[in-house]
Coordinates of C-alpha atoms in Angstrom, one line a residue:
M1 CA 64.0 53.2 99.9
A2 CA 61.6 53.6 97.0
T3 CA 58.2 51.8 97.2
I4 CA 57.5 49.2 94.5
S5 CA 54.0 49.9 93.1
S6 CA 54.0 47.1 90.6
L7 CA 55.4 43.7 90.9
G8 CA 58.5 42.9 88.9
I9 CA 59.6 46.4 88.4
G10 CA 62.5 46.0 90.9
S11 CA 63.4 42.4 89.9
G12 CA 62.7 42.5 86.3
L13 CA 60.8 39.4 86.8
D14 CA 57.0 38.9 85.5
S15 CA 55.9 38.6 89.1
E16 CA 52.3 39.6 88.4
S17 CA 51.9 36.6 86.1
I18 CA 53.6 34.3 88.5
V19 CA 51.3 35.2 91.4
T20 CA 48.2 35.2 89.3
K21 CA 49.1 31.6 88.1
L22 CA 50.0 30.4 91.6
V23 CA 46.8 31.8 93.0
A24 CA 44.7 30.2 90.2
L25 CA 46.3 26.8 91.1
E26 CA 45.2 27.4 94.6
K27 CA 41.6 28.2 93.6
Q28 CA 41.5 25.2 91.3
P29 CA 39.3 23.2 93.8
L30 CA 36.5 25.7 93.4
K31 CA 35.6 24.6 89.8
S32 CA 34.8 21.2 91.0
L33 CA 33.0 22.6 94.0
E34 CA 31.0 24.9 91.9
T35 CA 30.0 22.1 89.5
K36 CA 28.9 20.1 92.5
A37 CA 27.0 22.9 93.8
T38 CA 25.0 23.6 90.6
F39 CA 24.3 19.7 90.5
V40 CA 23.0 19.7 94.0
Q41 CA 20.9 22.9 93.5
Q42 CA 19.4 21.0 90.5
Q43 CA 18.7 18.1 92.7
I44 CA 17.0 20.3 95.3
S45 CA 14.8 22.0 92.7
A46 CA 13.8 18.7 91.3
F47 CA 13.1 17.3 94.6
G48 CA 11.0 20.4 95.4
Q49 CA 8.9 19.4 92.5
I50 CA 8.6 15.8 93.8
K51 CA 7.3 17.2 97.2
S52 CA 4.9 19.4 95.5
Q53 CA 3.6 16.5 93.5
F54 CA 3.2 14.3 96.4
S55 CA 1.3 17.1 98.1
A56 CA -1.0 17.3 95.0
L57 CA -1.5 13.5 95.1
A58 CA -2.4 13.6 98.8
D59 CA -5.0 16.4 98.0
A60 CA -6.4 14.4 95.1
A61 CA -6.6 11.2 97.3
A62 CA -8.2 13.2 100.1
A63 CA -10.9 14.5 97.8
M64 CA -11.7 11.0 96.6
S65 CA -12.0 9.8 100.1
S66 CA -14.2 12.5 101.2
A67 CA -17.8 11.3 102.0
T68 CA -19.5 14.4 100.4
A69 CA -17.7 13.5 97.0
W70 CA -19.8 10.3 96.9
A71 CA -23.0 11.7 98.4
A72 CA -24.4 13.7 95.6
R73 CA -27.9 12.7 94.5
N74 CA -30.1 13.4 91.5
G75 CA -33.8 13.9 91.7
S76 CA -36.2 13.6 88.6
S77 CA -39.8 13.5 88.1
S78 CA -41.7 11.7 85.3
N79 CA -44.3 14.6 85.4
A80 CA -42.4 17.7 85.7
N81 CA -45.6 19.9 85.3
A82 CA -47.1 18.2 88.4
A83 CA -44.2 17.8 90.8
A84 CA -40.5 18.8 91.1
I85 CA -38.2 17.1 93.4
T86 CA -35.0 18.3 95.1
V87 CA -32.7 16.0 97.1
T88 CA -29.9 16.3 99.6
S89 CA -26.9 13.9 100.3
T90 CA -29.0 12.2 103.1
A91 CA -31.5 11.0 100.5
A92 CA -31.2 7.3 99.7
A93 CA -31.4 6.1 96.1
T94 CA -35.0 5.1 95.5
S95 CA -38.2 5.8 93.5
F96 CA -41.9 6.2 94.4
T97 CA -45.2 7.2 93.0
L98 CA -46.9 10.5 93.7
D99 CA -50.6 11.4 93.4
V100 CA -51.5 15.1 93.8
D101 CA -55.2 15.2 94.7
Q102 CA -55.3 19.0 95.9
L103 CA -52.9 21.9 95.9
A104 CA -52.6 24.2 98.8
K105 CA -54.2 27.5 98.2
S106 CA -54.6 30.8 100.1
Q107 CA -57.9 32.3 100.9
S108 CA -59.0 35.1 98.7
I109 CA -62.1 37.1 98.6
A110 CA -63.5 40.1 96.7
S111 CA -65.8 42.8 98.0
A112 CA -69.1 43.9 96.7
P113 CA -68.7 46.7 94.0
I114 CA -68.3 50.3 95.0
A115 CA -68.4 53.4 92.9
A116 CA -65.0 54.1 91.5
G117 CA -63.0 56.6 93.6
S118 CA -65.8 57.1 96.1
A119 CA -65.7 56.9 99.9
V120 CA -66.6 53.5 101.4
G121 CA -67.9 54.7 104.7
A122 CA -66.5 55.3 108.1
G123 CA -66.1 52.7 110.8
T124 CA -63.8 49.9 112.1
L125 CA -62.7 47.0 110.0
V126 CA -61.4 44.0 112.1
L127 CA -59.2 41.1 110.6
R128 CA -58.5 37.8 112.2
L129 CA -56.6 34.8 110.9
G130 CA -58.0 31.4 111.5
K131 CA -59.5 28.3 109.9
W132 CA -62.9 27.6 108.3
T133 CA -63.4 24.0 109.6
T134 CA -66.5 23.2 107.7
G135 CA -66.7 25.6 105.0
P136 CA -68.7 28.8 105.9
A137 CA -70.1 27.2 108.9
N138 CA -67.4 27.4 111.7
F139 CA -64.5 29.7 112.0
T140 CA -61.8 28.8 114.6
P141 CA -59.5 31.9 115.2
A142 CA -55.7 31.1 115.2
A143 CA -54.4 31.1 118.8
S144 CA -51.3 33.0 117.8
S145 CA -53.3 35.7 115.9
A146 CA -55.1 38.6 117.6
D147 CA -57.8 40.9 116.1
V148 CA -56.2 43.6 113.9
S149 CA -58.4 46.7 113.9
I150 CA -58.3 49.3 111.1
D151 CA -59.9 52.8 111.5
V152 CA -61.8 53.8 108.3
T153 CA -62.7 57.5 108.0
A154 CA -65.5 58.9 106.0
S155 CA -63.2 59.9 103.1
D156 CA -61.3 56.6 102.8
T157 CA -61.5 55.0 99.2
V158 CA -60.9 51.4 98.4
A159 CA -57.3 52.3 97.6
T160 CA -56.9 54.0 100.9
I161 CA -58.4 51.2 102.9
A162 CA -56.1 48.6 101.1
A163 CA -53.0 50.7 102.0
K164 CA -54.1 50.8 105.7
I165 CA -54.6 47.0 105.8
N166 CA -51.2 46.3 104.2
A167 CA -49.6 48.6 106.6
T168 CA -50.8 46.3 109.6
N169 CA -48.7 43.4 108.2
S170 CA -51.5 41.2 109.6
G171 CA -51.2 38.2 107.3
V172 CA -53.7 39.5 104.8
V173 CA -52.6 41.2 101.6
A174 CA -55.1 43.9 100.2
T175 CA -55.4 45.2 96.6
A176 CA -57.5 47.8 95.1
F177 CA -59.1 46.5 91.9
N178 CA -61.1 48.4 89.3
D179 CA -63.0 46.4 86.6
G180 CA -63.4 49.5 84.4
T181 CA -66.3 51.0 86.2
Q182 CA -66.2 50.1 89.6
D183 CA -63.8 49.5 92.5
R184 CA -63.5 46.3 94.5
L185 CA -61.3 45.3 97.4
L186 CA -59.4 42.1 96.9
L187 CA -58.1 40.3 100.0
R188 CA -55.7 37.3 100.0
S189 CA -54.0 35.6 103.0
K190 CA -50.2 35.6 102.7
D191 CA -49.8 32.0 103.4
T192 CA -51.5 28.9 101.9
G193 CA -53.4 26.2 103.9
E194 CA -56.6 25.8 105.7
A195 CA -55.2 27.5 108.9
S196 CA -54.4 30.7 106.9
G197 CA -58.0 31.7 106.4
F198 CA -59.3 34.9 107.7
R199 CA -62.5 36.8 108.5
V200 CA -63.4 40.4 108.0
Q201 CA -65.8 42.1 110.5
T202 CA -67.0 45.6 110.3
T203 CA -68.5 48.1 112.9
V204 CA -70.3 50.8 110.8
D205 CA -70.7 54.3 111.8
A206 CA -74.4 54.9 111.7
D207 CA -74.2 58.4 110.4
A208 CA -71.9 57.3 107.6
V209 CA -74.4 55.1 105.9
T210 CA -76.6 56.6 103.2
N211 CA -79.7 55.3 101.7
D212 CA -77.9 54.0 98.7
D213 CA -75.4 51.6 100.4
A214 CA -74.5 49.7 103.5
G215 CA -71.3 51.7 104.1
L216 CA -68.3 49.9 105.4
S217 CA -70.3 46.6 105.9
R218 CA -69.8 46.0 102.2
L219 CA -66.3 44.9 103.0
S220 CA -67.3 42.4 105.8
F221 CA -66.7 38.7 105.2
D222 CA -68.1 36.4 108.0
P223 CA -70.3 33.6 106.9
E224 CA -70.5 32.2 110.3
T225 CA -72.6 35.2 111.3
G226 CA -74.4 35.6 108.3
A227 CA -72.6 38.8 107.1
F228 CA -71.3 38.1 103.6
G229 CA -70.8 41.6 102.1
M230 CA -67.3 40.7 100.6
A231 CA -68.8 38.2 98.2
G232 CA -71.2 40.5 96.7
A233 CA -73.4 39.0 94.1
S234 CA -70.7 36.5 92.9
A235 CA -70.2 33.4 94.8
G236 CA -67.1 32.6 92.7
A237 CA -65.3 35.6 94.4
V238 CA -64.6 33.4 97.4
Q239 CA -61.7 31.0 97.6
Y240 CA -61.2 29.3 100.9
G241 CA -57.7 28.3 102.1
T242 CA -56.9 24.6 101.4
D243 CA -54.2 22.2 102.4
A244 CA -52.2 20.3 99.9
K245 CA -53.3 16.6 99.7
A246 CA -51.2 14.0 98.1
R247 CA -50.4 10.2 98.2
I248 CA -46.9 8.8 98.3
N249 CA -47.0 5.2 97.2
G250 CA -50.7 5.4 98.0
L251 CA -50.0 6.8 101.5
A252 CA -51.9 10.0 102.4
V253 CA -50.0 13.2 103.2
T254 CA -51.1 16.7 103.8
S255 CA -49.3 20.0 104.1
N256 CA -50.3 23.6 104.5
S257 CA -48.0 24.5 101.6
N258 CA -47.3 23.0 98.3
T259 CA -43.8 21.8 99.6
L260 CA -43.6 18.4 101.1
T261 CA -40.6 18.1 103.4
G262 CA -39.9 15.4 106.0
N263 CA -41.9 12.6 104.5
I264 CA -38.8 11.0 103.0
P265 CA -35.4 11.9 104.5
G266 CA -33.5 14.3 102.2
V267 CA -36.3 14.7 99.8
T268 CA -38.4 17.9 99.2
I269 CA -41.3 17.7 96.7
N270 CA -42.8 20.8 95.2
L271 CA -46.4 20.2 94.1
L272 CA -47.3 22.1 90.9
A273 CA -50.6 20.6 89.7
T274 CA -53.0 17.8 90.6
T275 CA -52.6 14.5 88.9
T276 CA -56.2 13.2 89.8
A277 CA -59.2 14.7 87.8
N278 CA -61.8 13.9 90.1
Y279 CA -60.3 12.7 93.5
G280 CA -62.8 10.4 95.4
L281 CA -65.3 10.1 92.5
P282 CA -66.0 7.1 90.4
G283 CA -64.2 7.2 87.0
E284 CA -61.5 9.5 88.3
V285 CA -58.4 9.7 86.0
L286 CA -55.2 8.5 87.8
T287 CA -51.9 9.9 86.3
P288 CA -49.4 9.5 89.1
A289 CA -45.9 11.0 88.8
T290 CA -42.8 8.8 89.4
L291 CA -40.3 10.5 91.5
T292 CA -36.6 9.0 91.4
V293 CA -33.6 9.5 93.6
S294 CA -30.4 8.4 92.0
E295 CA -26.7 8.6 92.8
D296 CA -24.9 11.3 91.2
V297 CA -21.3 10.2 90.6
T298 CA -20.2 13.2 88.4
L299 CA -18.2 14.8 91.1
A300 CA -16.6 11.4 92.3
V301 CA -15.7 10.6 88.7
K302 CA -14.2 14.0 88.3
N303 CA -12.1 13.4 91.5
V304 CA -10.8 10.1 90.1
Q305 CA -9.7 11.9 87.0
N306 CA -8.0 14.4 89.0
F307 CA -6.4 11.7 91.0
V308 CA -5.0 10.0 87.8
T309 CA -3.7 13.3 86.7
A310 CA -1.7 13.9 90.0
Y311 CA -0.5 10.3 89.9
N312 CA 0.8 10.5 86.4
A313 CA 2.6 13.9 87.0
L314 CA 4.5 12.4 89.9
A315 CA 5.2 8.9 88.2
K316 CA 6.6 10.8 85.2
T317 CA 8.8 13.0 87.2
L318 CA 10.2 10.1 89.2
A319 CA 10.9 8.3 86.0
D320 CA 12.6 11.1 84.4
I321 CA 15.0 11.9 87.2
T322 CA 16.0 8.3 87.7
K323 CA 16.5 7.2 84.1
Y324 CA 19.8 6.6 82.2
D325 CA 20.0 7.8 78.7
E326 CA 21.7 5.1 76.6
A327 CA 21.9 7.5 73.6
T328 CA 23.8 10.1 75.4
K329 CA 25.3 7.8 78.1
T330 CA 24.0 10.4 80.6
A331 CA 22.5 9.8 84.0
S332 CA 19.7 11.8 85.3
L333 CA 19.8 13.9 88.6
F334 CA 18.8 10.9 90.8
Q335 CA 19.7 7.9 88.7
G336 CA 20.6 5.2 91.2
D337 CA 19.5 7.3 94.2
S338 CA 17.9 4.8 96.6
T339 CA 15.7 7.2 98.2
I340 CA 14.0 8.5 95.0
V341 CA 14.1 4.9 93.5
G342 CA 12.4 3.7 96.5
M343 CA 9.6 6.3 96.2
Q344 CA 9.0 5.1 92.7
S345 CA 8.9 1.5 93.7
V346 CA 6.3 2.0 96.5
L347 CA 4.3 4.3 94.3
R348 CA 4.0 1.6 91.7
S349 CA 3.5 -1.2 94.2
V350 CA 0.5 0.5 95.7
A351 CA -1.0 1.2 92.3
S352 CA -0.9 -2.7 91.5
S353 CA -2.2 -3.7 95.0
I354 CA -5.8 -4.8 95.8
S355 CA -8.5 -3.4 97.9
N356 CA -11.1 -5.6 99.7
G357 CA -14.7 -4.8 100.4
S358 CA -15.9 -4.0 97.0
A359 CA -17.1 -5.7 94.0
Y360 CA -13.9 -4.3 92.3
Q361 CA -10.5 -5.2 93.8
R362 CA -7.9 -3.5 91.6
L363 CA -7.7 -0.2 89.9
A364 CA -7.6 -2.1 86.5
D365 CA -11.1 -3.5 87.3
V366 CA -12.6 0.1 86.7
G367 CA -10.4 1.1 83.7
L368 CA -7.2 2.4 85.5
T369 CA -4.3 0.4 84.3
R370 CA -0.8 0.8 85.2
E371 CA 1.6 1.1 81.9
L372 CA 5.2 0.0 81.6
D373 CA 6.3 3.7 82.3
G374 CA 4.6 3.7 85.5
T375 CA 1.8 6.1 84.6
L376 CA -1.9 5.0 84.8
S377 CA -4.1 5.0 81.5
M378 CA -7.8 5.6 81.9
N379 CA -10.3 3.7 80.0
T380 CA -13.3 6.1 80.2
T381 CA -15.9 3.5 78.9
K382 CA -14.9 1.1 81.6
L383 CA -14.8 3.8 84.4
A384 CA -18.2 5.1 83.3
A385 CA -19.7 1.6 83.5
A386 CA -18.2 1.3 87.1
A387 CA -19.6 4.6 88.0
N388 CA -23.2 3.1 87.2
N389 CA -22.5 1.0 90.2
G390 CA -21.5 4.0 92.3
T391 CA -21.5 2.3 95.7
E392 CA -19.1 -0.4 94.7
L393 CA -16.9 2.2 93.0
Q394 CA -16.9 4.2 96.2
K395 CA -15.9 1.2 98.2
L396 CA -13.0 0.5 95.9
F397 CA -11.5 4.0 96.9
T398 CA -12.7 4.5 100.4
A399 CA -13.1 1.1 102.1
D400 CA -11.5 1.3 105.5
N401 CA -10.4 -2.1 106.4
K402 CA -8.1 -1.0 109.2
N403 CA -5.4 -2.6 106.9
A404 CA -2.9 -0.5 105.0
Q405 CA -2.6 -3.3 102.5
T406 CA -6.3 -3.8 101.6
N407 CA -7.9 -0.3 102.4
G408 CA -9.5 1.6 99.6
F409 CA -7.0 3.2 97.0
A410 CA -7.8 6.7 98.2
L411 CA -6.9 5.9 101.7
K412 CA -3.7 4.1 100.6
F413 CA -2.4 6.8 98.4
K414 CA -3.4 9.7 101.0
E415 CA -1.5 7.7 103.6
L416 CA 1.5 7.1 101.3
A417 CA 1.9 10.7 100.3
Q418 CA 1.3 12.1 103.7
G419 CA 3.9 9.5 105.0
V420 CA 6.5 10.7 102.5
L421 CA 6.0 14.3 103.4
A422 CA 5.7 13.9 107.3
T423 CA 8.5 15.0 109.6
G424 CA 10.9 12.0 109.6
G425 CA 9.5 10.9 106.3
A426 CA 11.6 10.1 103.2
A427 CA 11.0 13.4 101.6
K428 CA 11.8 15.4 104.7
N429 CA 15.0 13.4 105.4
K430 CA 16.2 13.6 101.8
G431 CA 15.5 17.3 101.5
E432 CA 17.4 18.0 104.7
A433 CA 20.2 15.9 103.4
L434 CA 20.5 17.7 100.1
E435 CA 20.4 21.0 101.8
G436 CA 23.2 19.9 104.1
V437 CA 25.4 18.9 101.1
L438 CA 25.0 22.2 99.5
K439 CA 25.7 24.1 102.8
R440 CA 28.9 22.2 103.3
N441 CA 29.8 22.8 99.7
I442 CA 29.3 26.5 100.0
E443 CA 31.4 26.5 103.2
E444 CA 34.2 24.6 101.5
Q445 CA 34.1 27.2 98.6
T446 CA 34.4 30.0 101.2
R447 CA 37.4 28.2 102.8
V448 CA 39.1 27.8 99.4
T449 CA 38.4 31.3 98.5
N450 CA 39.8 32.6 101.9
R451 CA 42.7 30.4 101.6
A452 CA 43.5 31.6 98.2
A453 CA 43.2 35.2 99.2
T454 CA 45.6 34.7 102.1
F455 CA 48.1 32.8 99.8
E456 CA 47.8 35.7 97.2
A457 CA 48.5 38.3 100.0
R458 CA 51.6 36.4 101.2
L459 CA 53.0 36.0 97.6
R460 CA 52.5 39.6 96.9
K461 CA 54.2 40.6 100.2
Q462 CA 57.2 38.2 99.3
Y463 CA 57.6 39.4 95.6
S464 CA 57.3 43.1 96.8
A465 CA 60.1 42.4 99.3
L466 CA 62.1 40.8 96.5
D467 CA 61.5 43.7 94.1
A468 CA 62.7 46.1 97.0
K469 CA 65.7 44.1 97.5
M470 CA 66.6 43.6 94.0
A471 CA 66.0 47.5 93.4
S472 CA 68.4 48.2 96.3
L473 CA 71.2 45.8 95.0
S474 CA 70.7 47.3 91.4
A475 CA 71.3 50.8 92.9
L476 CA 74.4 49.6 94.8
D477 CA 75.6 48.0 91.6
A478 CA 75.1 51.2 89.7
Y479 CA 76.9 53.2 92.4
V480 CA 79.9 50.7 92.6
S481 CA 80.1 50.8 88.7
Q482 CA 80.2 54.6 88.9
Q483 CA 82.9 54.7 91.6
V484 CA 85.2 52.3 89.6
A485 CA 84.7 54.2 86.5
T486 CA 85.7 57.5 88.3
W487 CA 88.6 55.9 90.0
N488 CA 89.9 54.5 86.6
K489 CA 89.8 57.9 85.1
S490 CA 91.8 59.5 88.0
T491 CA 94.6 56.9 87.8
S492 CA 95.0 56.8 84.1

């Protein structure tokens, strides 16, 4: 029997069209399922945006509730030439007067003149840090400092000796100085303060001393023993180390540097110049500086603005996906959805609630007003005025009353957003429900497709069998007709 390769050849029927139309009827439920799947996918996408915006709201609220956001401080000085002030978050808002009576200085000395480029003289130079307690009368060596000895050869110049001193890292810095005709050795203590003084003692090799000079002894500095070679002929070449002396609100403070720390918590004062012309003398001119520590709410206000932006983005999305367009008679993706409408209702309710513990109770009190569309408008003038009362503005957002109804708004919105996004929360449950609907829809589409494929295969088998049967009958009919014709001819 011949094989039927195309439906309808054997029967003469348009079997292919019949099968195609019957299968299309079987697949007809796919259209509604696909339409429903597209809608659910749009819902899932929109709901993903909602979750992202709730997360952004939680972050913005967390930033507002952070203590560091409200702890910034500014420091200012009425006399920036005399003192600068830096503050940390631990500083309390305050102001105080500052008199700078004396700056901290390092000890510095200059040697007697030495012929330019000539050797100074052989011997040993000994450095020792310490404190000149009563000017050039008593020197108290520092307990933590040992003598530093430098061997000086007969060929060493001032520059060579300066390099050797600096190589010892002894706390004394040496510089070779030329005044145009002669060399001098300049020595300066690395640190300021009375305790950073130093002495220079020398042991001179006798055979290195000529009749014209005192050899290495010209570099000595030890008024306590009467050796004063470093000063040479100029008394102004000696500067003793001094501590800084100042008065904060009239109370005396001292420091071995020009940086005052620890006197006022969180405040560091850098002394730059004296403010008293003749401290302790009749007729002294008092020009104290006023130093001020104030709250810096710049970051806090920026965080409030970021919160409003995050809130409005979420509020607008919720409004858009739950509205009904009267003009087009079209419902949005979640129009009438109890979960989404509930989120919108709770969000608006929290924005309209009150917070206890502050001079301000409502967001509207600081310029954040809820509009009819659910968003918040921001009156920057009113918010700026509230920022001048930074502590109360902070309480409005961060007051922890152990009561979700009356806590600060930052805590309220953070708790709301985290609750929505938490396991078992509205967002989690709604998201899982939508994913479940889509999964079942896809499974149903697969069942319809499989059922249609099975149906098509059965139809094609049946119509193929019909074609084969009809082809066989047609062949039999032709054979019978041929035999009848032949018989008729033979009998005529």
